[in-house]
CSV table of C-alpha atoms and ligand atoms in Angstrom, one decimal:
chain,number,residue,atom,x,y,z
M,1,UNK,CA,0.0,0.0,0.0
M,2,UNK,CA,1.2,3.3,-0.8
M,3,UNK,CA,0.8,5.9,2.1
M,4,UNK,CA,-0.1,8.5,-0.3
M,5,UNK,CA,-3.5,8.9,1.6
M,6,UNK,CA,-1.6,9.3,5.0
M,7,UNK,CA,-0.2,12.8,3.6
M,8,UNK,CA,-0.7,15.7,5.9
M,9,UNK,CA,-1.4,13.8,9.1
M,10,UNK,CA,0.6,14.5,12.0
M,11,UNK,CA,4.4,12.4,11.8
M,12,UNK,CA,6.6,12.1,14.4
M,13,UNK,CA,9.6,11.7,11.6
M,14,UNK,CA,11.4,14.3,9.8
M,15,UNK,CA,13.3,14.4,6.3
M,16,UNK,CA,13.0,15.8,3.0
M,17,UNK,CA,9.6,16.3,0.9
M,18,UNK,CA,9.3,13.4,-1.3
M,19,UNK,CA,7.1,14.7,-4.7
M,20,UNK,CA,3.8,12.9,-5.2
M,21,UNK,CA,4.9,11.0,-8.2
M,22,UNK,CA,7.6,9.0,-6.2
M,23,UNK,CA,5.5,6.3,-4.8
M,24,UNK,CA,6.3,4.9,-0.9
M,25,UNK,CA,5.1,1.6,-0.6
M,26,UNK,CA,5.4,-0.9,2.0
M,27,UNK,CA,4.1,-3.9,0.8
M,28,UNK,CA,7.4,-5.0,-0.9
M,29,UNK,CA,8.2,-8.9,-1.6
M,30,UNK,CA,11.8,-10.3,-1.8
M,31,UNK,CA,11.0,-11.5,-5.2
M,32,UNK,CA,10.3,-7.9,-6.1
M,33,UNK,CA,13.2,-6.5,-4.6
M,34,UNK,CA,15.4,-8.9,-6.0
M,35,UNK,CA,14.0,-8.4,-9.6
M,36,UNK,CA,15.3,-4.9,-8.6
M,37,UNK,CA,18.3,-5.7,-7.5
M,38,UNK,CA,19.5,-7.9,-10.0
M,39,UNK,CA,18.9,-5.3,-13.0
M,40,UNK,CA,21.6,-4.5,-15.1
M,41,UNK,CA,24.1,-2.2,-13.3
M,42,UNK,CA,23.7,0.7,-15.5
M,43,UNK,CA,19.8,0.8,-15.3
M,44,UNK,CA,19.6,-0.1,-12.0
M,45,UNK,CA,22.3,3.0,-10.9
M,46,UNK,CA,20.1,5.7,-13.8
M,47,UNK,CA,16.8,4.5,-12.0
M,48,UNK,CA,18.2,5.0,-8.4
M,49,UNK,CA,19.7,8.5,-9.4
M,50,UNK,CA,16.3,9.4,-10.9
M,51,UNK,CA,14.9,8.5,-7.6
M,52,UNK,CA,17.4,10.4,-5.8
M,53,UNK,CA,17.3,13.8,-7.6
M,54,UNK,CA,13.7,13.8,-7.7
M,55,UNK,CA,13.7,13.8,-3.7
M,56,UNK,CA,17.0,15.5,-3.1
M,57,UNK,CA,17.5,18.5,-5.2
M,58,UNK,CA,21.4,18.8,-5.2
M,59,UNK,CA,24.9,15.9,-5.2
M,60,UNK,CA,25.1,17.2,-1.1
M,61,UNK,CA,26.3,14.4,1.1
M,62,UNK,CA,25.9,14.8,4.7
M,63,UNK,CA,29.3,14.6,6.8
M,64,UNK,CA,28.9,12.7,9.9
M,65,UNK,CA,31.3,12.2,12.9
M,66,UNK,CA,31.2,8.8,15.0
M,67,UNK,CA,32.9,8.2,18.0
M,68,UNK,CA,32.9,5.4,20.4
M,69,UNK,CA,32.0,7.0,23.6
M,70,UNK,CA,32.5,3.8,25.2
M,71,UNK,CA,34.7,0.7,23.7
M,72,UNK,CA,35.0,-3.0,23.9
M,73,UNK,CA,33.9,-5.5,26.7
M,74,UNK,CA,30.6,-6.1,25.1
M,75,UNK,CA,28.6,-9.5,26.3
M,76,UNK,CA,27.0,-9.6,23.5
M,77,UNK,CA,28.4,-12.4,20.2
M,78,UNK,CA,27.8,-10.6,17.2
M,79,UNK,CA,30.1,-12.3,14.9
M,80,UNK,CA,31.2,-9.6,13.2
M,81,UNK,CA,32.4,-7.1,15.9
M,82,UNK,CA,35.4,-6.2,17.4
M,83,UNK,CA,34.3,-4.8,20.5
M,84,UNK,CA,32.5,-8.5,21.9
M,85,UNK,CA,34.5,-9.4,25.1
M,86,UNK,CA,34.7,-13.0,24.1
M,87,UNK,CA,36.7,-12.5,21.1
M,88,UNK,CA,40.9,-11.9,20.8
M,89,UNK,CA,40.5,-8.9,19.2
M,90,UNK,CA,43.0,-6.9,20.6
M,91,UNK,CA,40.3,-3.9,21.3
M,92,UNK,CA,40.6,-3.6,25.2
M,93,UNK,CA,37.3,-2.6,27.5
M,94,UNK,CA,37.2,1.2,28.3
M,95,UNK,CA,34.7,3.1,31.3
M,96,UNK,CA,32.1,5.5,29.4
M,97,UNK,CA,33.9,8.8,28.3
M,98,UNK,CA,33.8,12.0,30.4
M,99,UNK,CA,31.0,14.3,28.9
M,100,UNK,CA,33.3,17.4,28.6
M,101,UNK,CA,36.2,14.9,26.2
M,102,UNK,CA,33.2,13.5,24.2
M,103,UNK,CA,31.7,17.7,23.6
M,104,UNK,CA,35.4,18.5,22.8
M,105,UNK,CA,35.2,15.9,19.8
M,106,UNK,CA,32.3,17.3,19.0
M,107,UNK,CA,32.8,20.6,19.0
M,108,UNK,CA,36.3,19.7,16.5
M,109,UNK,CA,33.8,17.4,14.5
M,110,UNK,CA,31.5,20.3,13.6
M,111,UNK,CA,34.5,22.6,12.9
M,112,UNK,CA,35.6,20.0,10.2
M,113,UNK,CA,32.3,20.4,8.5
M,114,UNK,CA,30.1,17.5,10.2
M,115,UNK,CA,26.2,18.2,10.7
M,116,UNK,CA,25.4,15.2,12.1
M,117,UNK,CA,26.9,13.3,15.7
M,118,UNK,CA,26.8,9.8,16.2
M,119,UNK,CA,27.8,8.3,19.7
M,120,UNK,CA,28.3,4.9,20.1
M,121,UNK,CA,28.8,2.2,22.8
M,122,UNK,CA,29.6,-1.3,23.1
M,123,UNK,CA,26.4,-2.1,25.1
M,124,UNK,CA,24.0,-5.0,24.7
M,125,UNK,CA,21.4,-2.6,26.6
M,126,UNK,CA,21.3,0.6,28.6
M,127,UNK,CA,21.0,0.8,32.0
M,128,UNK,CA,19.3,3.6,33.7
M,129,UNK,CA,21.8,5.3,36.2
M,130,UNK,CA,24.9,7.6,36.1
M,131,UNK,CA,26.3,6.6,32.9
M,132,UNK,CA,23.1,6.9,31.2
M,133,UNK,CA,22.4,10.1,32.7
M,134,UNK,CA,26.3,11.2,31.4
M,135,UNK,CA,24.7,10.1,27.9
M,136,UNK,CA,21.9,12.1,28.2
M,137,UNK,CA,24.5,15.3,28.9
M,138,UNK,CA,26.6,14.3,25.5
M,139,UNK,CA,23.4,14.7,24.0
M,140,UNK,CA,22.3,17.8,25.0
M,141,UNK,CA,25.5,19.5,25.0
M,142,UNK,CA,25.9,18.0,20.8
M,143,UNK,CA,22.3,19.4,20.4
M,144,UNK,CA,23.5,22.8,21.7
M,145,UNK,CA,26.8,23.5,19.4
M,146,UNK,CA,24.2,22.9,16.3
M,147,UNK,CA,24.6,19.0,15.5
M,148,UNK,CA,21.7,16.2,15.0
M,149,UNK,CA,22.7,13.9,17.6
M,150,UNK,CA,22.7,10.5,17.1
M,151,UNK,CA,23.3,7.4,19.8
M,152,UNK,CA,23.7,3.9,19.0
M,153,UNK,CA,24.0,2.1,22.5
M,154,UNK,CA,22.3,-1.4,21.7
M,155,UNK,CA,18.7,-2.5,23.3
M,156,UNK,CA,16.4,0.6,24.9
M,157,UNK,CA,13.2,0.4,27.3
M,158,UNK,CA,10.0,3.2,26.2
M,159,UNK,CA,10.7,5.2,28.9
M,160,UNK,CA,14.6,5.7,27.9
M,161,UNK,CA,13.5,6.1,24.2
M,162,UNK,CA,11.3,9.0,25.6
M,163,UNK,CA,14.2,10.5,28.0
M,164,UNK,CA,16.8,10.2,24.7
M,165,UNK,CA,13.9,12.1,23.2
M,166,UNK,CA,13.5,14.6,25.9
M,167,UNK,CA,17.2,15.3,25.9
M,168,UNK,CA,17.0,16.2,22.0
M,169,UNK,CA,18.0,13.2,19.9
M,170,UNK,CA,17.7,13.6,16.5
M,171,UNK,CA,18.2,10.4,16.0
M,172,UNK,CA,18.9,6.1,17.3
M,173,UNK,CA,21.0,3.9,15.4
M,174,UNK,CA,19.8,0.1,15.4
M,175,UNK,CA,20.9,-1.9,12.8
M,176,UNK,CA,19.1,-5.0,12.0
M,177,UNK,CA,22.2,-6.2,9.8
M,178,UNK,CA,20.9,-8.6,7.8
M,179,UNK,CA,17.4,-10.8,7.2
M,180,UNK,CA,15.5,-12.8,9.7
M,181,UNK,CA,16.3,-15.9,8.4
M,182,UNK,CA,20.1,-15.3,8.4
M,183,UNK,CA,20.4,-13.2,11.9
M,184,UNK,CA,20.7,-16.1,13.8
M,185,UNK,CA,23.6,-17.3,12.1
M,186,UNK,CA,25.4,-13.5,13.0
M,187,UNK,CA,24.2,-13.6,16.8
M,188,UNK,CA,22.5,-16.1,19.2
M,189,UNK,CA,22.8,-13.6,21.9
M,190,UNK,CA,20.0,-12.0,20.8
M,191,UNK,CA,16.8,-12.1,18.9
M,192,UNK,CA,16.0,-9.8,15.1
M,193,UNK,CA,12.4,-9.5,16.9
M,194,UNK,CA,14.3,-7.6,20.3
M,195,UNK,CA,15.9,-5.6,17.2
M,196,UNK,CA,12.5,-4.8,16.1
M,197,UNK,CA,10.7,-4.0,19.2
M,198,UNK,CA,13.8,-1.6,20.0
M,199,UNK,CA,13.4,0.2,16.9
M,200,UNK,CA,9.5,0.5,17.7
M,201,UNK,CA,10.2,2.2,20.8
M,202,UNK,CA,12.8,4.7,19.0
M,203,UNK,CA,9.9,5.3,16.2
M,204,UNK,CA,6.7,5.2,18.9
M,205,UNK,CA,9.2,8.3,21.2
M,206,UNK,CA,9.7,10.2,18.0
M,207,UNK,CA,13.3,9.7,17.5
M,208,UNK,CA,14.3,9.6,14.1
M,209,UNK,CA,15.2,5.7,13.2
M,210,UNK,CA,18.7,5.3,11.6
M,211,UNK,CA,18.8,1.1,10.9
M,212,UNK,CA,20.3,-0.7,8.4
M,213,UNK,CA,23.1,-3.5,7.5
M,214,UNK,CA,26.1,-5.2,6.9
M,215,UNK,CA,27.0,-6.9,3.6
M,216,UNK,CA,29.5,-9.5,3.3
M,217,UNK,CA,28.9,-11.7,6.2
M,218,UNK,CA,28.0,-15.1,4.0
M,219,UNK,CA,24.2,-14.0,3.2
M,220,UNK,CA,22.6,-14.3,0.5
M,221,UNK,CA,21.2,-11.9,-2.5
M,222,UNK,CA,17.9,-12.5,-1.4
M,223,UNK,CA,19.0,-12.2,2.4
M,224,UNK,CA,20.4,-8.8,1.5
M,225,UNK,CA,17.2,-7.9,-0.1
M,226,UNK,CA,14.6,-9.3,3.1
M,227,UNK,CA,16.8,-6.6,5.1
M,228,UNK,CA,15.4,-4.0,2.9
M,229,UNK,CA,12.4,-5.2,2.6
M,230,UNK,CA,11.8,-5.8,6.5
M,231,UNK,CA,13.1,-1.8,6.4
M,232,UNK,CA,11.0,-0.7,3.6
M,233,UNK,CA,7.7,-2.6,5.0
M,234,UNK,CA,7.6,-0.9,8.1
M,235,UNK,CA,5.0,2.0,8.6
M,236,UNK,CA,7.3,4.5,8.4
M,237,UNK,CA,10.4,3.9,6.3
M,238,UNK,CA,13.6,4.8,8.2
M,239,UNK,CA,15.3,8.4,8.0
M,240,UNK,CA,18.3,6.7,8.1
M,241,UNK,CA,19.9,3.6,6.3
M,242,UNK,CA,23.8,2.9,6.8
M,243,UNK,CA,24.6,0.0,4.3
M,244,UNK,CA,28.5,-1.1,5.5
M,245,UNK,CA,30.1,-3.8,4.1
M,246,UNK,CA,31.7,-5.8,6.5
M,247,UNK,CA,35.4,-5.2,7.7
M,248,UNK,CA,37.0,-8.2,8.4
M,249,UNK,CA,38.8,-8.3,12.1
M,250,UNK,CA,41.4,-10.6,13.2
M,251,UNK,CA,40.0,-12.5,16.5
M,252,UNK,CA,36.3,-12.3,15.5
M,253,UNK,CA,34.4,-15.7,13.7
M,254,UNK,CA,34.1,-13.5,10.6
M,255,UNK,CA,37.6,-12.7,10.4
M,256,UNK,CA,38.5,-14.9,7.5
M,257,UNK,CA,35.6,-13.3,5.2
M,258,UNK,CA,36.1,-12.8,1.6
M,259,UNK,CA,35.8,-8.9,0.9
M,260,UNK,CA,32.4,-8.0,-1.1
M,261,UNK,CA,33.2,-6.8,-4.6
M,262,UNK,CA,32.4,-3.0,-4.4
M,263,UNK,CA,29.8,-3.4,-7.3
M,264,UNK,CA,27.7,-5.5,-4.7
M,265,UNK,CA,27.6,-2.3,-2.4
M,266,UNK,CA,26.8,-0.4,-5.0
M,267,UNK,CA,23.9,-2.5,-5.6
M,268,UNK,CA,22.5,-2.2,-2.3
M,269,UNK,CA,22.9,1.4,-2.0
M,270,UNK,CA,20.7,1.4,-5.3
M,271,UNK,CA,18.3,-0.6,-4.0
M,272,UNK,CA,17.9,0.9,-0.9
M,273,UNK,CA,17.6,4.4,-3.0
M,274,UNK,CA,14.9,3.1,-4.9
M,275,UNK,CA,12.7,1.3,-1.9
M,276,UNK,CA,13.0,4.0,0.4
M,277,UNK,CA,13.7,7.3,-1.4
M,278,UNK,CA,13.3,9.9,1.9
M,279,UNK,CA,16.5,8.0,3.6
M,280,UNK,CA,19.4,9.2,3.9
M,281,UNK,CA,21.7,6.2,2.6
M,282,UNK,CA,25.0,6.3,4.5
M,283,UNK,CA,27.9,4.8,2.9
M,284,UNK,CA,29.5,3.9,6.1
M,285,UNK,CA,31.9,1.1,6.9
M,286,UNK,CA,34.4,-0.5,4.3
M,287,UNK,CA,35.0,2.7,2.5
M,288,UNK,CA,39.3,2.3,3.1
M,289,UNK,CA,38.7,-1.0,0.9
M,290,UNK,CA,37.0,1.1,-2.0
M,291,UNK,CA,38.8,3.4,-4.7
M,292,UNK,CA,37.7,6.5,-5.4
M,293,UNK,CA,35.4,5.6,-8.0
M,294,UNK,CA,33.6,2.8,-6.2
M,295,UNK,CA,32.9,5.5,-3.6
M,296,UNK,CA,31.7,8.1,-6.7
M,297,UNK,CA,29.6,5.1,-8.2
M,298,UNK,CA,28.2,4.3,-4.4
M,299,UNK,CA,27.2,8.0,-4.6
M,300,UNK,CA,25.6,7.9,-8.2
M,301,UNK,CA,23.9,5.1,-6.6
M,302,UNK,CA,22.2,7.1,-3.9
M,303,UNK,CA,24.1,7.3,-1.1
M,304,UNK,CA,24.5,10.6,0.4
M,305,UNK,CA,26.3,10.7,3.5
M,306,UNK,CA,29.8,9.1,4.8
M,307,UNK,CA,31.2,8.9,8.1
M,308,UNK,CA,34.4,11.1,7.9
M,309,UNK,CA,37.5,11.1,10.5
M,310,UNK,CA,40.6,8.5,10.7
M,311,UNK,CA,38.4,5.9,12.6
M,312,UNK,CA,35.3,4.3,13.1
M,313,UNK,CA,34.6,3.3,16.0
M,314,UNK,CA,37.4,1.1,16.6
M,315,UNK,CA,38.7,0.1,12.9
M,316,UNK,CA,40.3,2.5,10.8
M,317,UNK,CA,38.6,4.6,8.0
M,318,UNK,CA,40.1,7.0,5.1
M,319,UNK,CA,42.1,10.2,6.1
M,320,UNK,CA,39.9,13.3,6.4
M,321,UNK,CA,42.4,15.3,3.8
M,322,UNK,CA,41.5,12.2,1.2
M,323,UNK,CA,37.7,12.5,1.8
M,324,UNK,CA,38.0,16.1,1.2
M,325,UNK,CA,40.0,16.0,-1.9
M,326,UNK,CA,37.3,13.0,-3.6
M,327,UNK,CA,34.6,15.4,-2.5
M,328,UNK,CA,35.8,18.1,-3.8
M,329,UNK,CA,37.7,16.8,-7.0
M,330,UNK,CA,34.1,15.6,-7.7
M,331,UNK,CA,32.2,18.6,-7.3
M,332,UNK,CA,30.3,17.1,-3.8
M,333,UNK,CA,28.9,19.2,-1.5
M,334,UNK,CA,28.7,19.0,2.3
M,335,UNK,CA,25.1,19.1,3.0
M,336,UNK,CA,24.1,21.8,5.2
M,337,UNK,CA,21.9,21.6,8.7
M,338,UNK,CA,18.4,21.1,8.0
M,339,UNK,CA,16.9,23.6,10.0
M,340,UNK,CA,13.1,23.5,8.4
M,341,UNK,CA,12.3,20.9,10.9
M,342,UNK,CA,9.8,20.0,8.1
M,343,UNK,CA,7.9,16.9,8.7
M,344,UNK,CA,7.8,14.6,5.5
M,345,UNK,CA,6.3,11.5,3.9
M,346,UNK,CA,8.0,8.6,5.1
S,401,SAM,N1,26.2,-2.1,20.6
S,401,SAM,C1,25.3,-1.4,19.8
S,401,SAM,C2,24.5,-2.2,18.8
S,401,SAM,O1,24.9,-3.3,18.6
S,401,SAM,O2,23.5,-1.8,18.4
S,401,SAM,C3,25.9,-0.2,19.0
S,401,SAM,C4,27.3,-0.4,18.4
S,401,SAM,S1,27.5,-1.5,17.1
S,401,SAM,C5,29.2,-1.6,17.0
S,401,SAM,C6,26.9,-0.6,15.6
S,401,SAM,C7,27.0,-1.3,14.3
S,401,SAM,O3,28.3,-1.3,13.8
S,401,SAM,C8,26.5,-2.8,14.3
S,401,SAM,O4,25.1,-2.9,14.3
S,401,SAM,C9,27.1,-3.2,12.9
S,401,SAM,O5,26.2,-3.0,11.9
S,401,SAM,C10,28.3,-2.3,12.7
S,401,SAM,N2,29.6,-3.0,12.7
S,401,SAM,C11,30.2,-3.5,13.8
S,401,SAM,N3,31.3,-4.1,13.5
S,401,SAM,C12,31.4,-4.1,12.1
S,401,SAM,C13,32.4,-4.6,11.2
S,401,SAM,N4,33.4,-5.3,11.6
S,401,SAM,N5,32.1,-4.3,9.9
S,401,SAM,C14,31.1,-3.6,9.5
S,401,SAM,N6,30.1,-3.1,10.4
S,401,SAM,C15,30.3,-3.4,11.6
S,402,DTB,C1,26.8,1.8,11.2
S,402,DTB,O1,25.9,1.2,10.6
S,402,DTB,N1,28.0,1.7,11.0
S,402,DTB,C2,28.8,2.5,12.0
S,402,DTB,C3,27.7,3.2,12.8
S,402,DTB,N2,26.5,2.6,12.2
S,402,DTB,C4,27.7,3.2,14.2
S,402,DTB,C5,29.7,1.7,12.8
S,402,DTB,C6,30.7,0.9,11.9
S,402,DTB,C7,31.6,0.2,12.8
S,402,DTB,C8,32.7,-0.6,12.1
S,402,DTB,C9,33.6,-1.4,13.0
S,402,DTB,C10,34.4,-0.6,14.0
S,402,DTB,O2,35.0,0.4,13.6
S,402,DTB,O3,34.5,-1.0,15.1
S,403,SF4,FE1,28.1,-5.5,21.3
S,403,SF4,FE2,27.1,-3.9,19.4
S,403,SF4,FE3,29.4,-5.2,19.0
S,403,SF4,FE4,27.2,-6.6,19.1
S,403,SF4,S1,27.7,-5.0,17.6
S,403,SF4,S2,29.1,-7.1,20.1
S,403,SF4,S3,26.0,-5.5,20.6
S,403,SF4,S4,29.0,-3.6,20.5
């Protein structure tokens, strides 16, 4: 079903206008998402760009700055990450940052050009108490020098959603990663419906949903595309869609994984343009295994924002001075705040 008819009612999401003619469905099946996926490269990158410049008007890709405001010692398995206590990884365990340390990285972030915050921490859950009252601080204080603020600090309860909300989030990173069907293959620790119900409470608090996935973990194609289409097929599409491809890391099970040909990226970055055309596609982790013209052709595809700085959160990513010289050799610009606060179709 389209939402055309839901126009004009009162959202709790915000984003850019999406013109009539772009349809926003949520009824997708895998086979149709597949059929999408699997079109010729060419057509499939012109149809995603079509899509892209109808909704965004301009080749502006948002600049975002992540830092790990809390590192390593995780309980959790996810097979993929360097920060789970029970792997060799070399990433020690660190205490929660100091709010005034994590507002100084801020406050150099934003200088560099980023509009957007994202603070993350090796949590399975939060925990009400001190440290999540020192999390609420980071968020107001990244609110207050002019950033969207953006936390990513695993599992949340409705009433920490609404504090997050309370404190000014602009937005909560949950990542389902990949499908259903494949999930418990990546993690045992934890169920894709706890993913869900977490990323309910962000939407049902008003917090702008930032979820997306990994590629290159052993899935298939068509787990790829149930990922997008559990995405796409919820009632409101997320703002926010990071598509990494997986970095491989010496310790953890998925260490030995064969890196994902960067015209497989650029296919899911199409297709995620194309199902959910109000998102802001993040190219995020991976980039130091892609030229310069995968990254241009990832951007053709429809993504539109990159994190920028040397690292991640713990793994390394490209120079700043060699994300400013693609950008600029390629005529990109840094996308500036949205201050409209307009609410959009979603
Ligand atoms: N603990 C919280 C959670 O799991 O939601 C937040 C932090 S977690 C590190 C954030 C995301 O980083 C994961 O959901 C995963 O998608 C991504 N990630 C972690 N390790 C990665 C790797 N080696 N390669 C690519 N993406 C990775
Ligand atoms: C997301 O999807 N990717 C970012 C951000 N959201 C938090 C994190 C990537 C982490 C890569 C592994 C590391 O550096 O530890
Ligand atoms: Fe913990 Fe998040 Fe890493 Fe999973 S992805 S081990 S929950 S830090």
């Amino acid at each position: 079903m389209s939402d055309h008819a839901f126009t004009g009612h009162a959202h709790t999401h915000h984003g850019p206008a999406v013109p009539q003619e772009i349809p926003l469905r949520h009824d997708w099946t895998v086979a149709e998402v597949r059929a999408i996926h699997d079109t010729p490269l060419l057509d499939l990158v012109y149809r995603a760009q079509t899509v892209h410049r109808a909704v965004f008007k301009d080749n502006a890709v948002q600049l975002c700055s992540l830092l790990s405001i809390k590192t390593g010692g995780c309980s959790e398995d996810c097979s993929y990450c360097p920060q789970a206590a029970r792997y060799d990884t070399g990433v020690k365990a660190e205490k929660l940052m100091q709010v005034q340390q994590v507002l100084e990285s801020a406050k150099q972030a934003r200088q560099a050009g980023a509009t957007r915050f994202c603070m993350g921490a090796a949590w399975r859950e939060v925990k009400d108490g001190p440290q999540f009252d020192s999390v609420l601080d980071m968020v107001r204080g990244v609110r207050a020098l002019g950033m969207e603020a953006c936390c990513t600090l695993g599992m949340l309860s409705d009433s920490q959603a609404k504090r997050l909300k309370e404190a000014g989030l602009t937005a909560y990173n949950h990542n389902l990663d990949t499908s259903a069907e494949k999930y418990g293959d990546i993690i045992s620790t934890r169920t894709y419906d706890d993913r869900l119900k977490t990323l309910a409470r962000v939407r049902a608090a008003g917090i702008s949903v930032c979820s997306g996935g990994i590629i290159g973990m052993g899935e298939s194609i068509d787990d790829r595309c149930g990922m997008l289409v559990t995405l796409a097929n919820q009632e409101h599409h997320p703002e926010s869609v990071p598509v990494n491809a997986l970095v491989p890391v010496e310790g953890t099970p998925l260490a030995g994984s064969k890196q994902v040909e960067p015209v497989e990226l650029v296919r899911m970055i199409a297709t995620a343009r194309i199902l959910m055309p109000g998102a802001m596609v993040r190219l995020s982790a991976g980039r130091l295994s892609l030229s310069q013209e995968a990254q241009l052709l990832c951007m053709l595809a429809g993504a539109n924002s990159i994190f920028f700085g040397d690292t991640l959160l713990t793994t390394a990513n490209p120079e700043f001075a060699a994300d400013m010289k693609l950008l600029a050799d390629a005529g990109v610009k840094p996308l500036e705040p949205d201050t409209t606060g307009a609410p959009a179709r979603s």
